[in-house]
Short mmCIF file of C-alpha atoms and ligand atoms in Angstrom, two decimals:
data_model
loop_
_atom_site.label_atom_id
_atom_site.label_comp_id
_atom_site.label_asym_id
_atom_site.label_seq_id
_atom_site.Cartn_x
_atom_site.Cartn_y
_atom_site.Cartn_z
CA UNK A 101 -34.36 -1.36 46.93
CA UNK A 102 -33.51 -4.32 49.28
CA UNK A 103 -29.48 -5.16 49.94
CA UNK A 104 -29.19 -9.11 49.69
CA UNK A 105 -26.77 -11.03 51.45
CA UNK A 106 -23.68 -12.57 49.92
CA UNK A 107 -24.08 -16.20 50.23
CA UNK A 108 -21.60 -18.73 49.37
CA UNK A 109 -23.48 -21.27 47.33
CA UNK A 110 -22.03 -24.61 47.57
CA UNK A 111 -25.03 -26.71 45.72
CA UNK A 112 -23.48 -29.84 46.14
CA UNK A 113 -25.68 -31.65 48.63
CA UNK A 114 -29.31 -30.00 47.96
CA UNK A 115 -30.98 -31.88 45.26
CA UNK A 116 -34.61 -31.45 45.70
CA UNK A 117 -36.21 -28.30 47.28
CA UNK A 118 -39.98 -28.38 48.27
CA UNK A 119 -42.26 -25.36 48.74
CA UNK A 120 -45.49 -24.82 50.69
CA UNK A 121 -47.93 -22.15 51.66
CA UNK A 122 -49.29 -22.20 55.17
CA UNK A 123 -51.66 -20.19 57.34
CA UNK A 124 -53.75 -17.34 55.91
CA UNK A 125 -52.98 -16.55 52.29
CA UNK A 126 -51.45 -13.24 51.36
CA UNK A 127 -50.95 -11.14 48.17
CA UNK A 128 -47.33 -12.00 46.69
CA UNK A 129 -47.36 -15.51 47.91
CA UNK A 130 -47.41 -16.67 44.26
CA UNK A 131 -44.63 -14.44 43.39
CA UNK A 132 -42.68 -15.87 46.17
CA UNK A 133 -43.44 -19.47 45.07
CA UNK A 134 -42.21 -18.51 41.50
CA UNK A 135 -39.03 -17.15 42.90
CA UNK A 136 -38.41 -20.35 44.79
CA UNK A 137 -39.06 -22.79 41.85
CA UNK A 138 -37.26 -20.65 39.38
CA UNK A 139 -34.17 -20.13 41.47
CA UNK A 140 -33.98 -23.60 42.59
CA UNK A 141 -33.98 -24.90 39.07
CA UNK A 142 -31.69 -22.03 37.75
CA UNK A 143 -29.13 -23.27 40.30
CA UNK A 144 -29.34 -27.05 39.26
CA UNK A 145 -31.67 -28.47 41.96
CA UNK A 146 -35.19 -29.71 41.48
CA UNK A 147 -38.26 -28.12 42.68
CA UNK A 148 -41.53 -29.83 44.15
CA UNK A 149 -44.71 -28.14 45.18
CA UNK A 150 -46.89 -29.43 48.17
CA UNK A 151 -50.46 -28.42 48.02
CA UNK A 152 -52.62 -27.10 50.87
CA UNK A 153 -49.76 -26.52 53.30
CA UNK A 154 -49.11 -29.04 56.09
CA UNK A 155 -52.42 -30.75 55.64
CA UNK A 156 -51.38 -31.42 51.99
CA UNK A 157 -48.20 -32.63 53.01
CA UNK A 158 -49.74 -35.19 55.25
CA UNK A 159 -51.83 -36.31 52.32
CA UNK A 160 -48.70 -36.87 50.18
CA UNK A 161 -49.89 -33.90 47.83
CA UNK A 162 -46.27 -33.43 46.55
CA UNK A 163 -45.36 -32.89 43.04
CA UNK A 164 -42.50 -31.71 40.67
CA UNK A 165 -42.69 -28.15 39.55
CA UNK A 166 -40.82 -26.69 36.25
CA UNK A 167 -40.27 -23.07 35.26
CA UNK A 168 -43.78 -23.15 33.33
CA UNK A 169 -45.52 -24.24 36.30
CA UNK A 170 -45.11 -21.04 37.76
CA UNK A 171 -45.56 -18.89 34.70
CA UNK A 172 -48.20 -15.88 34.79
CA UNK A 173 -48.70 -15.98 38.59
CA UNK A 174 -46.66 -12.97 39.75
CA UNK A 175 -49.47 -10.78 39.26
CA UNK A 176 -52.02 -12.97 40.75
CA UNK A 177 -53.43 -12.70 44.43
CA UNK A 178 -53.74 -16.06 46.49
CA UNK A 179 -51.60 -18.96 46.21
CA UNK A 180 -51.52 -21.68 43.50
CA UNK A 181 -50.48 -24.06 45.94
CA UNK A 182 -53.35 -23.21 48.25
CA UNK A 183 -53.29 -23.32 52.03
CA UNK A 184 -54.63 -24.55 55.12
CA UNK A 185 -54.71 -24.75 58.95
CA UNK A 186 -53.63 -28.28 60.09
CA UNK A 187 -54.35 -29.04 63.57
CA UNK A 188 -52.54 -32.65 63.09
CA UNK A 189 -49.32 -30.61 62.56
CA UNK A 190 -49.31 -29.78 66.28
CA UNK A 191 -48.82 -33.40 67.39
CA UNK A 192 -45.44 -35.04 67.10
CA UNK A 193 -47.21 -37.91 65.27
CA UNK A 194 -48.56 -35.70 62.62
CA UNK A 195 -45.04 -34.27 62.29
CA UNK A 196 -43.64 -37.50 62.06
CA UNK A 197 -45.71 -38.59 58.90
CA UNK A 198 -44.82 -35.60 57.30
CA UNK A 199 -41.19 -36.26 57.91
CA UNK A 200 -41.58 -39.75 56.40
CA UNK A 201 -43.52 -38.27 53.31
CA UNK A 202 -40.79 -35.83 52.70
CA UNK A 203 -38.03 -38.31 52.90
CA UNK A 204 -40.08 -40.78 50.68
CA UNK A 205 -40.48 -38.00 48.13
CA UNK A 206 -36.77 -37.35 48.16
CA UNK A 207 -37.19 -33.90 49.69
CA UNK A 208 -33.90 -32.61 51.28
CA UNK A 209 -34.83 -29.29 51.82
CA UNK A 210 -38.09 -27.28 52.49
CA UNK A 211 -39.19 -23.71 52.11
CA UNK A 212 -42.28 -22.47 53.96
CA UNK A 213 -44.13 -19.49 52.80
CA UNK A 214 -46.72 -18.66 55.89
CA UNK A 215 -46.97 -16.60 59.28
CA UNK A 216 -45.60 -17.08 62.84
CA UNK A 217 -47.64 -20.23 63.24
CA UNK A 218 -46.21 -21.86 60.28
CA UNK A 219 -42.98 -20.96 61.35
CA UNK A 220 -43.49 -22.83 64.79
CA UNK A 221 -44.38 -25.91 62.85
CA UNK A 222 -41.50 -25.39 60.57
CA UNK A 223 -39.05 -25.08 63.46
CA UNK A 224 -40.29 -28.51 65.05
CA UNK A 225 -40.14 -30.17 61.69
CA UNK A 226 -36.48 -29.08 61.39
CA UNK A 227 -35.46 -30.33 65.15
CA UNK A 228 -37.46 -33.34 64.59
CA UNK A 229 -35.88 -34.47 61.48
CA UNK A 230 -32.89 -32.48 60.72
CA UNK A 231 -34.16 -31.50 57.34
CA UNK A 232 -33.14 -28.01 56.47
CA UNK A 233 -36.39 -25.68 56.37
CA UNK A 234 -36.18 -22.01 55.59
CA UNK A 235 -39.27 -19.83 56.49
CA UNK A 236 -40.55 -16.84 54.13
CA UNK A 237 -42.75 -14.46 56.13
CA UNK A 238 -46.10 -14.35 54.17
CA UNK A 239 -48.96 -12.72 56.02
CA UNK A 240 -51.03 -9.75 55.77
CA UNK A 241 -50.87 -8.92 59.40
CA UNK A 242 -47.01 -8.02 59.30
CA UNK A 243 -46.54 -9.27 62.83
CA UNK A 244 -43.52 -11.45 63.03
CA UNK A 245 -40.38 -10.46 64.90
CA UNK A 246 -37.09 -10.49 62.86
CA UNK A 247 -38.66 -8.88 60.04
CA UNK A 248 -39.70 -5.35 59.25
CA UNK A 249 -42.12 -6.39 56.27
CA UNK A 250 -44.22 -9.34 55.40
CA UNK A 251 -45.52 -10.51 52.00
CA UNK A 252 -48.90 -9.09 51.54
CA UNK A 253 -48.96 -6.33 53.99
CA UNK A 254 -48.40 -3.53 51.55
CA UNK A 255 -51.17 -4.76 49.25
CA UNK A 256 -53.56 -5.13 52.24
CA UNK A 257 -52.84 -1.88 53.44
CA UNK A 258 -53.34 -0.40 50.00
CA UNK A 259 -56.62 -2.04 49.57
CA UNK A 260 -57.68 -0.70 53.06
CA UNK A 261 -56.94 2.67 51.94
CA UNK A 262 -58.78 2.61 48.77
CA UNK A 263 -61.93 1.15 50.55
CA UNK A 264 -61.61 3.98 53.16
CA UNK A 265 -61.23 6.69 50.37
CA UNK A 266 -64.63 5.25 48.79
CA UNK A 267 -66.16 5.03 52.14
CA UNK A 268 -64.98 8.81 53.17
CA UNK A 269 -67.03 10.02 49.95
CA UNK A 270 -70.27 8.64 51.42
CA UNK A 271 -69.59 9.47 54.95
CA UNK A 272 -68.87 12.98 54.38
CA UNK A 273 -71.83 13.19 52.03
CA UNK A 274 -74.07 12.11 54.73
CA UNK A 275 -72.33 13.62 57.85
CA UNK A 276 -71.58 10.07 59.25
CA UNK A 277 -69.51 8.53 61.63
CA UNK A 278 -68.19 5.38 60.27
CA UNK A 279 -66.59 2.59 61.95
CA UNK A 280 -64.32 0.76 59.54
CA UNK A 281 -62.99 -2.90 61.01
CA UNK A 282 -59.84 -4.08 59.11
CA UNK A 283 -58.10 -7.55 59.54
CA UNK A 284 -55.71 -8.31 62.57
CA UNK A 285 -56.70 -10.47 65.28
CA UNK A 286 -53.93 -10.19 67.60
CA UNK A 287 -51.85 -7.30 65.78
CA UNK A 288 -52.76 -3.63 65.20
CA UNK A 289 -50.19 -3.05 62.24
CA UNK A 290 -52.59 -3.29 59.49
CA UNK A 291 -55.12 -0.93 61.49
CA UNK A 292 -52.25 1.60 62.18
CA UNK A 293 -51.16 1.81 58.56
CA UNK A 294 -54.49 1.83 57.23
CA UNK A 295 -55.60 4.23 59.63
CA UNK A 296 -52.66 6.68 59.00
CA UNK A 297 -52.98 6.28 55.02
CA UNK A 298 -56.61 6.59 55.02
CA UNK A 299 -56.58 9.72 57.40
CA UNK A 300 -58.52 8.00 59.94
CA UNK A 301 -59.74 10.39 62.97
CA UNK A 302 -59.19 7.45 65.40
CA UNK A 303 -57.32 4.02 65.30
CA UNK A 304 -58.18 1.28 67.90
CA UNK A 305 -55.55 -1.53 68.03
CA UNK A 306 -55.38 -4.92 70.13
CA UNK A 307 -52.10 -3.84 71.65
CA UNK A 308 -53.53 -0.75 73.41
CA UNK A 309 -56.58 -0.41 75.67
CA UNK A 310 -58.73 2.69 74.40
CA UNK A 311 -61.62 3.80 76.65
CA UNK A 312 -64.85 4.45 75.00
CA UNK A 313 -64.54 8.12 76.71
CA UNK A 314 -61.38 8.82 74.53
CA UNK A 315 -63.19 7.59 71.34
CA UNK A 316 -66.04 9.61 71.89
CA UNK A 317 -63.78 12.79 72.98
CA UNK A 318 -62.05 12.29 69.51
CA UNK A 319 -65.43 12.40 67.54
CA UNK A 320 -66.51 15.36 69.85
CA UNK A 321 -63.29 17.34 69.23
CA UNK A 322 -63.62 16.74 65.45
CA UNK A 323 -67.24 18.25 65.60
CA UNK A 324 -66.02 21.14 67.76
CA UNK A 325 -63.86 22.10 64.80
CA UNK A 326 -66.36 21.76 62.37
CA UNK A 327 -65.95 18.27 61.05
CA UNK A 328 -69.34 16.60 59.86
CA UNK A 329 -67.94 13.14 59.28
CA UNK A 330 -65.33 10.73 60.75
CA UNK A 331 -63.66 7.55 60.09
CA UNK A 332 -62.56 5.40 63.05
CA UNK A 333 -60.45 2.43 61.97
CA UNK A 334 -60.69 -0.50 64.26
CA UNK A 335 -58.71 -3.90 64.28
CA UNK A 336 -61.03 -6.73 64.44
CA UNK A 337 -58.99 -8.21 67.51
CA UNK A 338 -59.27 -4.90 69.74
CA UNK A 339 -60.56 -5.01 73.13
CA UNK A 340 -64.33 -4.43 71.69
CA UNK A 341 -64.33 -7.40 69.69
CA UNK A 342 -64.59 -5.72 66.33
CA UNK A 343 -66.83 -2.71 64.91
CA UNK A 344 -70.26 -4.48 65.73
CA UNK A 345 -70.02 -4.48 69.64
CA UNK A 346 -68.34 -1.23 69.52
CA UNK A 347 -71.08 0.60 67.41
CA UNK A 348 -73.63 -0.78 70.05
CA UNK A 349 -71.67 0.81 72.93
CA UNK A 350 -71.19 4.01 71.21
CA UNK A 351 -75.23 3.97 70.42
CA UNK A 352 -75.73 3.51 74.12
CA UNK A 353 -73.63 7.19 74.56
CA UNK A 354 -75.96 8.63 71.97
CA UNK A 355 -73.73 8.33 68.68
CA UNK A 356 -75.22 6.92 65.55
CA UNK A 357 -72.63 5.06 63.56
CA UNK A 358 -72.36 2.98 60.37
CA UNK A 359 -70.16 -0.07 60.02
CA UNK A 360 -68.21 -1.41 57.10
CA UNK A 361 -66.19 -4.66 57.90
CA UNK A 362 -62.98 -4.85 55.16
CA UNK A 363 -62.59 -8.51 56.03
CA UNK A 364 -60.93 -10.61 53.78
CA UNK A 365 -61.06 -8.20 50.92
CA UNK A 366 -57.76 -7.36 52.19
CA UNK A 367 -56.22 -10.84 51.73
CA UNK A 368 -56.97 -10.86 47.89
CA UNK A 369 -56.26 -8.74 44.92
CA UNK A 370 -53.09 -8.40 42.42
CA UNK A 371 -49.98 -7.85 44.82
CA UNK A 372 -48.49 -4.26 44.78
CA UNK A 373 -45.15 -3.57 42.95
CA UNK A 374 -43.69 -3.45 46.79
CA UNK A 375 -45.14 -7.02 47.67
CA UNK A 376 -43.90 -8.43 44.12
CA UNK A 377 -40.36 -7.17 44.76
CA UNK A 378 -40.26 -8.63 48.36
CA UNK A 379 -41.63 -11.62 47.60
CA UNK A 380 -39.41 -12.31 44.31
CA UNK A 381 -36.27 -11.19 46.67
CA UNK A 382 -37.07 -13.26 49.87
CA UNK A 383 -38.03 -16.37 47.73
CA UNK A 384 -34.88 -16.49 46.00
CA UNK A 385 -32.84 -15.86 49.06
CA UNK A 386 -34.39 -18.63 50.82
CA UNK A 387 -33.19 -20.79 48.21
CA UNK A 388 -29.50 -19.11 48.32
CA UNK A 389 -29.62 -19.86 52.05
CA UNK A 390 -30.48 -23.78 51.66
CA UNK A 391 -27.96 -24.21 49.02
CA UNK A 392 -25.21 -22.20 50.99
CA UNK A 393 -25.90 -24.49 53.98
CA UNK A 394 -28.24 -22.73 56.19
CA UNK A 395 -30.32 -25.31 58.23
CA UNK A 396 -33.09 -23.39 59.54
CA UNK A 397 -34.39 -19.70 60.00
CA UNK A 398 -36.60 -16.91 58.31
CA UNK A 399 -35.55 -14.88 55.63
CA UNK A 400 -36.89 -11.38 56.59
CA UNK A 401 -35.90 -7.67 56.01
CA UNK A 402 -34.36 -5.33 58.87
CA UNK A 403 -34.22 -1.80 57.35
CA UNK A 404 -33.32 -2.41 53.78
CA UNK A 405 -31.27 -5.40 54.72
CA UNK A 406 -32.44 -8.93 53.74
CA UNK A 407 -31.34 -10.94 56.91
CA UNK A 408 -31.67 -14.64 58.03
CA UNK A 409 -32.69 -15.14 61.53
CA UNK A 410 -33.12 -18.40 63.69
CA UNK A 411 -36.47 -19.74 64.32
CA UNK A 412 -35.82 -19.69 67.97
CA UNK A 413 -35.34 -16.34 68.18
CA UNK A 414 -38.64 -15.27 66.44
CA UNK A 415 -41.38 -17.83 66.96
CA UNK A 416 -43.71 -17.42 69.87
CA UNK A 417 -42.43 -14.03 70.53
CA UNK A 418 -45.24 -10.80 70.01
CA UNK A 419 -44.51 -8.29 67.30
CA UNK A 420 -44.12 -4.87 68.74
CA UNK A 421 -46.17 -2.08 67.39
CA UNK A 422 -44.18 0.90 66.69
CA UNK A 423 -45.47 3.49 69.65
CA UNK A 424 -43.83 6.09 67.77
CA UNK A 425 -46.38 5.72 65.10
CA UNK A 426 -49.38 5.64 67.07
CA UNK A 427 -48.46 8.90 68.32
CA UNK A 428 -48.07 10.25 64.89
CA UNK A 429 -51.63 8.91 64.00
CA UNK A 430 -52.81 10.45 67.05
CA UNK A 431 -51.32 14.03 66.25
CA UNK A 432 -52.32 13.80 62.57
CA UNK A 433 -56.17 13.53 63.66
CA UNK A 434 -56.15 16.52 66.14
P1 ADP B 114 -49.75 -18.43 60.36
O1 ADP B 114 -48.93 -19.13 60.01
O2 ADP B 114 -50.60 -17.38 59.31
O3 ADP B 114 -49.50 -17.59 61.84
P2 ADP B 114 -51.35 -20.24 61.78
O4 ADP B 114 -51.03 -19.76 63.11
O5 ADP B 114 -53.03 -20.69 61.62
O6 ADP B 114 -50.95 -19.36 60.54
O7 ADP B 114 -50.50 -21.58 61.71
C1 ADP B 114 -50.45 -22.02 60.35
C2 ADP B 114 -50.23 -23.78 60.68
O8 ADP B 114 -49.18 -23.90 61.17
C3 ADP B 114 -51.47 -24.55 61.64
O9 ADP B 114 -52.75 -24.63 61.04
C4 ADP B 114 -50.62 -25.48 62.18
O10 ADP B 114 -50.61 -26.69 61.18
C5 ADP B 114 -49.02 -25.03 62.14
N1 ADP B 114 -48.59 -24.69 63.46
C6 ADP B 114 -48.94 -23.40 64.08
N2 ADP B 114 -48.74 -23.37 65.27
C7 ADP B 114 -47.74 -24.45 65.42
C8 ADP B 114 -47.05 -25.19 66.79
N3 ADP B 114 -47.09 -24.47 67.73
N4 ADP B 114 -46.83 -26.13 66.45
C9 ADP B 114 -46.74 -27.06 65.30
N5 ADP B 114 -47.45 -26.62 64.22
C10 ADP B 114 -47.91 -25.22 64.24
O1 F6P B 115 -53.02 -13.90 60.02
C1 F6P B 115 -53.86 -13.37 58.75
C2 F6P B 115 -55.43 -13.29 59.02
O2 F6P B 115 -55.95 -12.58 57.69
C3 F6P B 115 -55.73 -12.23 60.10
O3 F6P B 115 -55.52 -10.86 59.88
C4 F6P B 115 -56.98 -12.63 60.42
O4 F6P B 115 -57.53 -12.55 61.79
C5 F6P B 115 -56.95 -14.11 60.05
O5 F6P B 115 -56.09 -14.38 59.26
C6 F6P B 115 -58.28 -14.68 59.76
O6 F6P B 115 -58.21 -16.09 59.17
P1 F6P B 115 -59.09 -16.75 58.73
O7 F6P B 115 -59.40 -16.58 57.19
O8 F6P B 115 -58.79 -18.29 58.55
O9 F6P B 115 -60.48 -16.59 59.61
#
């Protein structure tokens, strides 16, 4: 259970709160949108939805939302507001246009559900306009400093583990080595958690250099103690550039492998109970924060506590992969 901060809601200045989703979609974003919209309306303000993230904002795709607009979405993956990556938002001119549109629409506060990149844009928008902006961490990668958890991570890890279970059935039937690629261009969090939960023999992450020798050694060690199959979980952003080049390198050393790229399957699907609760809580607290006068920052979770951290403390900083977990994973595969 999460511990929610006690914020003193003033609710006299904020009249209209807009919400958008940006960057990669993540299961639970819909539950977060629902929480933002329903909490905003329950506390006496108006809710607006912005379609297709910053790109949609620049096109003026801003519409009112009512409680029924977000009915029947808590269980749905993806994002009903849709999302995008928007190069124009990197430019001052792009953000100036966005600020003008927000002002024209009478939006006095914004909630951005997205990842680290989206928060950099959100921070700049706040600095350049004074418009209060609160970020809600929504990314399957779980790579945002200032929060232990992000919306979609738990579901993505569960999906990865379910798929690995299926791969293990066929791997063990055919005595095969499988290289399973999971998402994570810059972060090994998904690989590490999916690997531990799926009982992987090896886990290869972008943050730690792995030698081919050590990968071969872990396969050989398994063989020596009677294992006839192996699952190696590989983050897409690892030094080898994913499973395809790694399989070629292993082939040169005489290891025949099969590859499975889980890819975007991990981004889809109905959010887990954990993600629904996280999304609902963070979405609600984002609105509480705006109505209590907080001007900027991300609503995240540290331990069990929901906390608001200024964007400047979190953006552009690499998230740290827990070294202790890596060691645990290594020892579990002995
Ligand atoms: P995520 O939010 O999941 O990390 P991205 O890094 O793709 O995804 O960022 C999403 C969007 O946020 C980008 O397409 C861009 O519009 C905006 N954005 C990212 N970085 C910046 C930045 N440094 N300055 C302004 N806007 C940014
Ligand atoms: O940031 C979430 C994420 O799914 C990463 O794990 C992955 O590298 C990236 O987005 C893929 O993005 P796209 O769907 O735009 O290729």
